[in-house]
Short mmCIF file of C-alpha atoms in Angstrom, two decimals:
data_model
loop_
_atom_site.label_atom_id
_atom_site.label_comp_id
_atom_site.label_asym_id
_atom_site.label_seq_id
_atom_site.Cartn_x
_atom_site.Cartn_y
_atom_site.Cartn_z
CA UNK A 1 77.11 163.02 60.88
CA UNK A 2 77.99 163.00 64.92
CA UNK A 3 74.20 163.50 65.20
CA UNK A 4 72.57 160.85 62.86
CA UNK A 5 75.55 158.39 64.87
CA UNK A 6 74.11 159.34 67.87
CA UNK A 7 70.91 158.76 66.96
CA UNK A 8 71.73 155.83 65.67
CA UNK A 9 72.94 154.50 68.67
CA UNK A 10 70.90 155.54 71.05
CA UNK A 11 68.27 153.08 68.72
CA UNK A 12 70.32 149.86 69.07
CA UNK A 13 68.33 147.80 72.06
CA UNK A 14 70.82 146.78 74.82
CA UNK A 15 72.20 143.06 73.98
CA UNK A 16 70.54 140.27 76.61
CA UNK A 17 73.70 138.02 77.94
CA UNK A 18 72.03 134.06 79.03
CA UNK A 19 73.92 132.86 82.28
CA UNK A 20 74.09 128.82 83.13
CA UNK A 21 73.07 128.48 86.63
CA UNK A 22 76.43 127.36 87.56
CA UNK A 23 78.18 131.09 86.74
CA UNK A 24 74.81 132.27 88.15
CA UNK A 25 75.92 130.41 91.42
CA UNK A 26 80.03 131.46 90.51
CA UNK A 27 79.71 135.39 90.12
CA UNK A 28 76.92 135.79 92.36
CA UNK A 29 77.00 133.79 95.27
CA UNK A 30 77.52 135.22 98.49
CA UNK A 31 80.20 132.40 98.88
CA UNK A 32 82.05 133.18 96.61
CA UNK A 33 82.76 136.33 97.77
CA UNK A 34 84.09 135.95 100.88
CA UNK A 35 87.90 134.99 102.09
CA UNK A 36 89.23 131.83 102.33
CA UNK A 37 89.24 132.37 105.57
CA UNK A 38 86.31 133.49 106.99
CA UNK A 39 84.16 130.28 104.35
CA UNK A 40 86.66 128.41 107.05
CA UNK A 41 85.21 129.48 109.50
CA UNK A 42 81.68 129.21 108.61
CA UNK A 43 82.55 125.87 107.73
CA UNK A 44 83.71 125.91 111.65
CA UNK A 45 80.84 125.46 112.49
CA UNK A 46 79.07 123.06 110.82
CA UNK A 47 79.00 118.89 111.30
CA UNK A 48 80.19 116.60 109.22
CA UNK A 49 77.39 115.62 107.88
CA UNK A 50 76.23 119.44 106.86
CA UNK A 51 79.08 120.14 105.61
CA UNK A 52 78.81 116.91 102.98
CA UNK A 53 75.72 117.81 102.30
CA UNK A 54 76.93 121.49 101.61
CA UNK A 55 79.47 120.11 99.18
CA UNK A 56 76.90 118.97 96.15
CA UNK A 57 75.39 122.49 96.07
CA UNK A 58 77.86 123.53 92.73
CA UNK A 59 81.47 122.59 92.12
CA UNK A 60 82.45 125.82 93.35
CA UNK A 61 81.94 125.32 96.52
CA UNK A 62 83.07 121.96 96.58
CA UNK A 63 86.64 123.19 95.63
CA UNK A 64 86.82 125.57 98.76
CA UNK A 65 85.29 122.70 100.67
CA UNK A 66 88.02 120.26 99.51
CA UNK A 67 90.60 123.28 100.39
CA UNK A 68 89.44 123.30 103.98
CA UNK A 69 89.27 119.62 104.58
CA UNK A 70 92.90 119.73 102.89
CA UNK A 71 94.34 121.56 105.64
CA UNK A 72 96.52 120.76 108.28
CA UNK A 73 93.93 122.01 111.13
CA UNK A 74 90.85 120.66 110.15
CA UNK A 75 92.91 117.19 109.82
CA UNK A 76 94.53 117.52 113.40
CA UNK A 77 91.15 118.29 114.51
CA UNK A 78 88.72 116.00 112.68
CA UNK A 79 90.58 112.98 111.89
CA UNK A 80 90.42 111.43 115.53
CA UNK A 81 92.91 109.08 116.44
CA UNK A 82 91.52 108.33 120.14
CA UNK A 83 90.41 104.12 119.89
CA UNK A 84 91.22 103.13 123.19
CA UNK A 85 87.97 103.84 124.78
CA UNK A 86 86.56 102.14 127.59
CA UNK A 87 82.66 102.58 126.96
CA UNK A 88 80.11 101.67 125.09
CA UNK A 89 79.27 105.10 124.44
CA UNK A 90 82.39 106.30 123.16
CA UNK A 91 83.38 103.37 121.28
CA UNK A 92 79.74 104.28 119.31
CA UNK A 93 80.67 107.80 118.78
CA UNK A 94 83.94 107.46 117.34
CA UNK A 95 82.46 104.36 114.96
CA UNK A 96 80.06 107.13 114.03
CA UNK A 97 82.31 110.35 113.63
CA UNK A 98 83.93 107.88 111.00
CA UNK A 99 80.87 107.23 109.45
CA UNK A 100 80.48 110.84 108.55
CA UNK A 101 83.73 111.08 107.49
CA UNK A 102 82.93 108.49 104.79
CA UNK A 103 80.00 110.21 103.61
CA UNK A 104 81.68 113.45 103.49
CA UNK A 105 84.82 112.58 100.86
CA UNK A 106 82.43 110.51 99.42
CA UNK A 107 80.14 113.23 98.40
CA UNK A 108 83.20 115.96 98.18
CA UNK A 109 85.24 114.11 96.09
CA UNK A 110 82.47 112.96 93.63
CA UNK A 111 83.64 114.30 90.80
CA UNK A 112 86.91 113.42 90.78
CA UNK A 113 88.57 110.07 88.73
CA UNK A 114 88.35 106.93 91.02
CA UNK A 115 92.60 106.98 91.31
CA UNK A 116 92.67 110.56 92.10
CA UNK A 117 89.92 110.42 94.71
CA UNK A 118 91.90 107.00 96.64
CA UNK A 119 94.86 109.35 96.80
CA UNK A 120 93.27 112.26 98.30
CA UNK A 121 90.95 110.35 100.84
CA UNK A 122 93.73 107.51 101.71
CA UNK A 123 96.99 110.27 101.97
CA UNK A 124 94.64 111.80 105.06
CA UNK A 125 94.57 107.94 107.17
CA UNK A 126 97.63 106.37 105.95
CA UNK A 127 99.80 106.93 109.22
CA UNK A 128 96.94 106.38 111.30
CA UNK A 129 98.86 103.35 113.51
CA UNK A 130 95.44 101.74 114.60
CA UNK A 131 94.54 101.90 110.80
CA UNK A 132 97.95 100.36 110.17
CA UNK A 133 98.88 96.14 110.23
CA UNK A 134 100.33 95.26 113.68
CA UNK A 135 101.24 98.65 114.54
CA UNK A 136 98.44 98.94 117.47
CA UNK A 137 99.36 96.75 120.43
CA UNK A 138 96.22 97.44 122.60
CA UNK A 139 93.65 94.17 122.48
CA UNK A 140 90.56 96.44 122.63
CA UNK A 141 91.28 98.74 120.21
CA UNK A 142 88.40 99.87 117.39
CA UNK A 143 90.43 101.87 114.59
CA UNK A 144 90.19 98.80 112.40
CA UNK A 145 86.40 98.54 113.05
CA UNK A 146 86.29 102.45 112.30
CA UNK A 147 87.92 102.25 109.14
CA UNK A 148 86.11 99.65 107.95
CA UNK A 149 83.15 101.85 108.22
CA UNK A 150 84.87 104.76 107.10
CA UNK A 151 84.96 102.29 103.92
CA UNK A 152 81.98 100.69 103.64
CA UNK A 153 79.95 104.34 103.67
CA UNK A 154 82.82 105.58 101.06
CA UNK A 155 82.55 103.17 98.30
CA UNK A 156 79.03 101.96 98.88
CA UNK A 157 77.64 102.12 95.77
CA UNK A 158 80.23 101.48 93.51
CA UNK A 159 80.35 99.05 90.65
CA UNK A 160 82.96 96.03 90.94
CA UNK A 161 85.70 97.82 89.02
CA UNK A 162 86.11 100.73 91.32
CA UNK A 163 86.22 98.04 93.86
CA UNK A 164 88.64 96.31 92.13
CA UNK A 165 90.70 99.56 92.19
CA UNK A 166 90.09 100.04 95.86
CA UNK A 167 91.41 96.85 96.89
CA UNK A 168 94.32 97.29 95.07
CA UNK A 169 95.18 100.37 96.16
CA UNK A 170 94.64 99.38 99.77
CA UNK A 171 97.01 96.32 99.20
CA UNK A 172 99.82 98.91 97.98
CA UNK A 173 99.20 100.86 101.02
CA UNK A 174 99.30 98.34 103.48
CA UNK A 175 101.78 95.75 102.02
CA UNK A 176 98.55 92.85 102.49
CA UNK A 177 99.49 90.50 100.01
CA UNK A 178 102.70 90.83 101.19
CA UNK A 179 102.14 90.04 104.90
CA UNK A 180 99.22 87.24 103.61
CA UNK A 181 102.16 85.76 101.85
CA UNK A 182 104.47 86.04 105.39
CA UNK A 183 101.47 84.12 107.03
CA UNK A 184 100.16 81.41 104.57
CA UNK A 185 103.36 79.92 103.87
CA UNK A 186 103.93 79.34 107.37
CA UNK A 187 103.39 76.65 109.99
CA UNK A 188 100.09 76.82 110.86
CA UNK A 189 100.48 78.92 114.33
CA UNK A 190 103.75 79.89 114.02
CA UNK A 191 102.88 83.39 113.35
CA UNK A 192 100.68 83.40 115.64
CA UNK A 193 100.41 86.84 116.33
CA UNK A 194 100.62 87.85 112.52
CA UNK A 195 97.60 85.40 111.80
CA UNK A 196 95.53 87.67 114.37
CA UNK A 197 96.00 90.56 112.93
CA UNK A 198 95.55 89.51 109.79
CA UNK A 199 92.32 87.90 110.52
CA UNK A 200 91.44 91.30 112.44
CA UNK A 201 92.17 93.33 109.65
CA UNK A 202 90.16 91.67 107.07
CA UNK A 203 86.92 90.86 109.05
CA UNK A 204 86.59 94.53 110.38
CA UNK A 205 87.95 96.37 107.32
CA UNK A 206 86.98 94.72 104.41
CA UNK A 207 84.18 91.42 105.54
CA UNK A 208 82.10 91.75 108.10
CA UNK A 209 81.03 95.86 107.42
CA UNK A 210 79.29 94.48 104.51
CA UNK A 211 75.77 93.36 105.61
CA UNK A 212 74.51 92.07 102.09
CA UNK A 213 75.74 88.98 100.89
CA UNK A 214 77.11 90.25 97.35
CA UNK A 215 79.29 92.72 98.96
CA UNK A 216 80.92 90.38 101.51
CA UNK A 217 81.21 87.78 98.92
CA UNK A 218 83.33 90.23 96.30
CA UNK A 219 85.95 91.46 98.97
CA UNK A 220 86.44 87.49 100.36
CA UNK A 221 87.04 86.75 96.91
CA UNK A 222 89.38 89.39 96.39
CA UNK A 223 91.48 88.14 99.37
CA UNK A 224 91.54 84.65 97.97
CA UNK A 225 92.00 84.78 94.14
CA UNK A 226 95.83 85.58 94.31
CA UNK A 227 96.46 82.30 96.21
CA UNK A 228 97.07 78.43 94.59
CA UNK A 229 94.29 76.14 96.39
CA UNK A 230 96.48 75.33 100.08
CA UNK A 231 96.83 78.73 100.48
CA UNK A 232 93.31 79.61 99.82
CA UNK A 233 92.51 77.14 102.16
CA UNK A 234 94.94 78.13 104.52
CA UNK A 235 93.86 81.61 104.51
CA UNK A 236 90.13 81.01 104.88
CA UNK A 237 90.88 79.04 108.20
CA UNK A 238 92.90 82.20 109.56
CA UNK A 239 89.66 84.36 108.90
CA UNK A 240 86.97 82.18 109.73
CA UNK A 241 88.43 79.35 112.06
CA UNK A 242 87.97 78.50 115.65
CA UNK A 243 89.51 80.73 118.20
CA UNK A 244 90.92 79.45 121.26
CA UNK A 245 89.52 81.19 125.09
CA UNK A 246 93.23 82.67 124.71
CA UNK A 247 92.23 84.65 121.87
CA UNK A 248 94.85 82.77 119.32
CA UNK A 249 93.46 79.90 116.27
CA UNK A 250 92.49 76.55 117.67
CA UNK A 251 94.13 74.47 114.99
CA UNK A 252 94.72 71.38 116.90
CA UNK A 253 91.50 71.54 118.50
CA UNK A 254 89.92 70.40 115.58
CA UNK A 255 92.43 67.68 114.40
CA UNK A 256 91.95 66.18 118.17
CA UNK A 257 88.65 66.52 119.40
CA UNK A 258 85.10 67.11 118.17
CA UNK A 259 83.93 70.70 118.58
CA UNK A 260 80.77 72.27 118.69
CA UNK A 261 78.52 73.81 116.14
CA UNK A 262 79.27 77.43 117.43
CA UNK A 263 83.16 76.95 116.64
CA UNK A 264 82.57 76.03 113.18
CA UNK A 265 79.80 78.04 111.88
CA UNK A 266 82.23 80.71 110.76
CA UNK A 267 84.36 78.90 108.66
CA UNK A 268 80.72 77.14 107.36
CA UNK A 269 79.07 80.85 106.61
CA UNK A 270 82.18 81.35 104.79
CA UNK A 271 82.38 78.30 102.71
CA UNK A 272 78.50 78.91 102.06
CA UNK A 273 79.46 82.61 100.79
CA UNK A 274 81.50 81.40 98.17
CA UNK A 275 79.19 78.17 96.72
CA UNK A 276 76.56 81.27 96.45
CA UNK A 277 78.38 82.31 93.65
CA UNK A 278 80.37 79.69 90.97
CA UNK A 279 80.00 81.98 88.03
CA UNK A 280 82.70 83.95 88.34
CA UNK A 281 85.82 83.46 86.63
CA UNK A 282 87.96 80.58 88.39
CA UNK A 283 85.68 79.66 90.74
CA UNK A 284 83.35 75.85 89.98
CA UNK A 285 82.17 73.64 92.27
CA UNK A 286 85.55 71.51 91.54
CA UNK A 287 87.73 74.42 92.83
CA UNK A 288 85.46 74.85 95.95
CA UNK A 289 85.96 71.17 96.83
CA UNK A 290 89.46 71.13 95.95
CA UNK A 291 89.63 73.82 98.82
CA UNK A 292 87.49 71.96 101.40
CA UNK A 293 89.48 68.59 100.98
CA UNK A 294 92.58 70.96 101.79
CA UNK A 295 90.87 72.82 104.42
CA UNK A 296 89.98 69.73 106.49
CA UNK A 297 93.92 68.75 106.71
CA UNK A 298 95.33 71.72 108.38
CA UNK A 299 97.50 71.32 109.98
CA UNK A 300 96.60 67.37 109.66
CA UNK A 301 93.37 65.12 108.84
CA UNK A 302 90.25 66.72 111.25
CA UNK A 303 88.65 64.61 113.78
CA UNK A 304 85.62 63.11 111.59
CA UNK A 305 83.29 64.50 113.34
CA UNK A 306 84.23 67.97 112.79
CA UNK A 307 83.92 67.61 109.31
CA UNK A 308 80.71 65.56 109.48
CA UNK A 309 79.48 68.67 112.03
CA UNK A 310 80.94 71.69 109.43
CA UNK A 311 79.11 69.82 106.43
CA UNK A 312 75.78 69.25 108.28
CA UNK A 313 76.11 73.37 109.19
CA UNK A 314 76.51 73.87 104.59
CA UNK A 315 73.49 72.61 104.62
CA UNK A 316 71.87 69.82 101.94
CA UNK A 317 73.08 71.15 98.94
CA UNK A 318 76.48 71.56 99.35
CA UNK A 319 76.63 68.13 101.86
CA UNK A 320 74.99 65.89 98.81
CA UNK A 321 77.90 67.70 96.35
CA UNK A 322 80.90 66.35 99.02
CA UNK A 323 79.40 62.77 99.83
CA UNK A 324 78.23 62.09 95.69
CA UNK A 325 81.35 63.17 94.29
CA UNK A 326 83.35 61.12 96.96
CA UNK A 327 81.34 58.49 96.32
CA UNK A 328 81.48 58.36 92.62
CA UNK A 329 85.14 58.83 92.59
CA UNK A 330 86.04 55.11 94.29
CA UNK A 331 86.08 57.25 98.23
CA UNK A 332 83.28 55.33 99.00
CA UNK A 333 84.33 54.23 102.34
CA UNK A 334 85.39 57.75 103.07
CA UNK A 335 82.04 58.88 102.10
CA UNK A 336 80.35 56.09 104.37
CA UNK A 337 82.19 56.98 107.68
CA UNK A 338 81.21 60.69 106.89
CA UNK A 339 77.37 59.25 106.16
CA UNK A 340 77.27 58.01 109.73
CA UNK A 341 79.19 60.92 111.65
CA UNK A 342 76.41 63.24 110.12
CA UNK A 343 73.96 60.85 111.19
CA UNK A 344 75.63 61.23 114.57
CA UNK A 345 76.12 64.59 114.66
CA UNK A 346 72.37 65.00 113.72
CA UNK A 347 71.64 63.11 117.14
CA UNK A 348 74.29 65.20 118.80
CA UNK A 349 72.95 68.56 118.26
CA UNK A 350 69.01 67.82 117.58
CA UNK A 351 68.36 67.72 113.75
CA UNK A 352 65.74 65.78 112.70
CA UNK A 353 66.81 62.36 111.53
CA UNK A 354 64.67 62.51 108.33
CA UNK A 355 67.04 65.01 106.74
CA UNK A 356 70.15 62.58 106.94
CA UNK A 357 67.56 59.87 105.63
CA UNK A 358 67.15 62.36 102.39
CA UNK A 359 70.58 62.59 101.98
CA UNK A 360 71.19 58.94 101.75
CA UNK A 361 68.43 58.78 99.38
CA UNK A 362 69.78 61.46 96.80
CA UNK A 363 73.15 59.57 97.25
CA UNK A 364 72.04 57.01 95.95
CA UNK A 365 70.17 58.12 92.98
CA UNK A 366 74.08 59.16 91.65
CA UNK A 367 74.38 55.20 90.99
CA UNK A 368 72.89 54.14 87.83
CA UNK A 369 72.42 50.36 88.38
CA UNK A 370 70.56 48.63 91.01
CA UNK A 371 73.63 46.34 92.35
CA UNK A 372 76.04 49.57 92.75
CA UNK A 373 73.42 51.39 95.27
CA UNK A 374 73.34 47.75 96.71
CA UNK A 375 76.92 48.03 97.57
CA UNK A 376 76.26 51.76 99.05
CA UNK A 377 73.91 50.95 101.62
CA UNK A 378 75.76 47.53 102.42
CA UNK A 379 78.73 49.53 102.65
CA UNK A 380 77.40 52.16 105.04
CA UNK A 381 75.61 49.69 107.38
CA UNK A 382 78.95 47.99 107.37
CA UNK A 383 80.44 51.25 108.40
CA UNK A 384 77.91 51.69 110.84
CA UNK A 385 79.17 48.32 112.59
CA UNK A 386 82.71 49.49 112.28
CA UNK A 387 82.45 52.98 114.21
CA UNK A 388 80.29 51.28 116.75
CA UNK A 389 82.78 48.61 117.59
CA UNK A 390 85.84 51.56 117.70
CA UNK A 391 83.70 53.59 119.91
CA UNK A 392 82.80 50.60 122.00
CA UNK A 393 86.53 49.24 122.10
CA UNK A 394 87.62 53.08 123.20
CA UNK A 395 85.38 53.12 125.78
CA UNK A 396 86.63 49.79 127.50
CA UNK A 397 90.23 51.00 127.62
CA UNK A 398 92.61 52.43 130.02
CA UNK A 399 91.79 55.43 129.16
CA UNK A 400 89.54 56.98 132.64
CA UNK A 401 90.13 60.25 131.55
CA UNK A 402 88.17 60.26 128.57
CA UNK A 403 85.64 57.07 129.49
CA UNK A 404 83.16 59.24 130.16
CA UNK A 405 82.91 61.35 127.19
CA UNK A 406 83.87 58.35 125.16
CA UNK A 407 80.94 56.04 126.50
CA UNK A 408 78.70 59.22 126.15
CA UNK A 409 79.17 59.21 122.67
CA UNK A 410 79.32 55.57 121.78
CA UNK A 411 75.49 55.04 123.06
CA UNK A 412 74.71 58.25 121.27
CA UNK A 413 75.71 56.45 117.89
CA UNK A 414 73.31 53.66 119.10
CA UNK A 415 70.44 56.13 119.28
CA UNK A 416 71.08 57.51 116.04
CA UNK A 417 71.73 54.00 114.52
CA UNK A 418 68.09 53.51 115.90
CA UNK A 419 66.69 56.37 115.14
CA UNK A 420 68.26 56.66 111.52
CA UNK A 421 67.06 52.83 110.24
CA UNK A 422 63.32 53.65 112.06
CA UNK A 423 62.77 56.81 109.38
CA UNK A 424 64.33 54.94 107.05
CA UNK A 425 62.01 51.81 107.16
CA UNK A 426 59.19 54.31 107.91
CA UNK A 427 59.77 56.05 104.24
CA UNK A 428 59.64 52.81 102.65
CA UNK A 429 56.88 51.25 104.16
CA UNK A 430 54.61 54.00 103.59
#
């Protein structure tokens, strides 16, 4: 019997055992079977970017990579906190050390859940001061512009809903809404200081990383949804409006005196951003005009031709929207003095006077009867007469300080008067 067993046995073939290639990887690599320690201090020596690259090889080694980036030395020594730099060159290293960063827990951190992978990233830059709301008193300072990139390479990629997530989680961290709340309901420059930092936050963190429209779009969104229309409105002035040489909001510049093109084509990029896209929930053309009527009172009424000169830079769409619904809703006169500050401002900075002719022509299509576009164009000719005599009565004042600048303008508005009724009876003659 112990020999036919043994026989027996010795028959049976030798059982074949199939390995995935991840235990392949697990119980043979050479990784695996070294100390903590000394994978440390291979990882040592590596860059950033290697060592993200590194992390996607199996999820093995991305756990002992996420163990070394978790400790305390690698932090102290790869999360730099040096912003105050006085070159070019430096300032473009540490923007780019941070870009690595972002590519590195992006790719080492794949695989966890969207809230587990904010925790672990954010815990490592939450008491970063320059990463931190008016906390960094130092006027050159980049840590905002370096964790905005830090961001933009993390979450690039990701749908809206892990956006969503993001934003929220950065508005726990940072108190935002909080501080936006703090700023909005206040006198316009009040807080001034708060406004600044606010503004710098937002355009270096969260706006202006984003190169493609869609992106910048969501995140402005995002910091305007929670907010009834005056705030909105108040808000998108602190990110996009004027700034004075001084460095603080020009509010009152634009209530007193007509500005240039260059101090409003913020605020008009921004306003463009968000006509770009009326489909999403709470947003229509209604709300977006509801927000420029507000926008154009803060702190009071703008000088006319500042609004004329922020709707000319909208462009023709979102121009014809403004006059024809002011029009149609019994603001005609309002929408005739704007008519002829656009045709002024056309003059002003060189656009060619058969684009405001256009617009006058669409306008008028909105009436339906023949006698009610009569009473447009009699209306804005009228208005034309009105703004010339104002001008003209300015100009002839006591006033010597502004007579030049005054008189300047008045014989501009007689050019474009000129200019505006030649095209005009050029079109229709043809």
């Amino acid at each position: 019997m112990t020999h036919k067993s043994h026989q027996y046995k010795s028959s049976r073939r030798p059982e074949r055992t199939i390995m995935t290639r991840s235990q392949r990887v697990t119980s043979c690599s050479f990784f695996h079977r070294l100390p903590a320690e000394v994978f440390h201090m291979v990882l040592d020596k590596l860059s950033l970017l290697e060592i993200s690259v590194l992390s996607m090889v199996s999820k093995e080694i991305t756990r002992h990579i996420v163990d070394y980036i978790s400790t305390l030395s690698w932090k102290n020594k790869m999360i730099v906190q040096a912003f105050h730099h006085s070159t070019f060159q430096e300032r473009r290293s540490t923007i780019g050390h941070y870009r690595n960063l972002g590519l590195l827990f992006k790719r080492s951190t794949l695989l966890l859940p969207t809230k587990d992978r904010l925790k672990f990233i954010f815990s490592r830059f939450s008491q970063i001061p320059c990463f931190m709301l008016e906390q960094c008193l130092i006027p050159d300072c980049i840590g905002f512009s370096s964790y905005g990139v830090f961001l933009q390479t993390l979450i690039a990629g990701w749908d809206e809903l892990e956006c969503q997530r993001v934003f929220n989680f950065l508005c726990d961290i940072t108190n935002l809404l909080q501080k936006m709340e703090a700023v909005i309901t206040s006198k316009p420059g009040m807080r001034w200081y708060e406004e600044l930092q606010l503004r710098v936050f937002c355009r270096q963190v969260l706006l202006d990383p984003w190169s493609n429209q869609p992106e910048c779009r969501f995140w402005l969104m995002q910091l305007l949804k929670p907010w009834p229309v005056v705030s909105k409105a108040h808000l998108l002035f602190i990110l996009y409006g004027p700034l004075l040489p001084d460095g603080t909001l020009g509010w009152q510049d634009l209530v007193d005196r007509g500005q240039p093109h260059s101090a409003l084509w913020d605020l008009a990029r921004a306003i463009l951003l968000l006509f770009g896209k009326l489909t999403v929930k709470g947003w229509s053309t209604e709300s977006l005009l509801s927000m420029l009527d507000e926008l154009i009172g803060i702190p009071q009424p703008w000088h006319v031709e500042n609004v004329a000169r922020l709707l000319v830079l909208c462009g023709s769409s979102l121009c014809y929207t403004v006059l024809a619904s002011k029009a149609l809703n019994g603001q005609l006169p309002e929408s005739s003095r704007l008519i002829v500050y656009i045709i002024l401002v056309c003059e002003k900075d060189g656009y060619h006077m058969k684009w405001a002719v256009n617009l006058v022509q669409q306008i008028c299509k909105v009436f339906s009867t023949a006698p009610e576009r009569l009473c447009f164009i009699r209306q804005v000719e009228n208005m034309f007469s009105e703004i010339t005599r104002e001008f003209y009565e300015f100009s002839v004042a006591e006033n010597h300080l502004q007579d030049r600048e005054t008189f300047q303008t008045f014989c501009i508005l007689l050019d474009s008067s000129a200019r505006f009724h030649t095209k005009l009876l050029h079109m229709f003659l043809k």
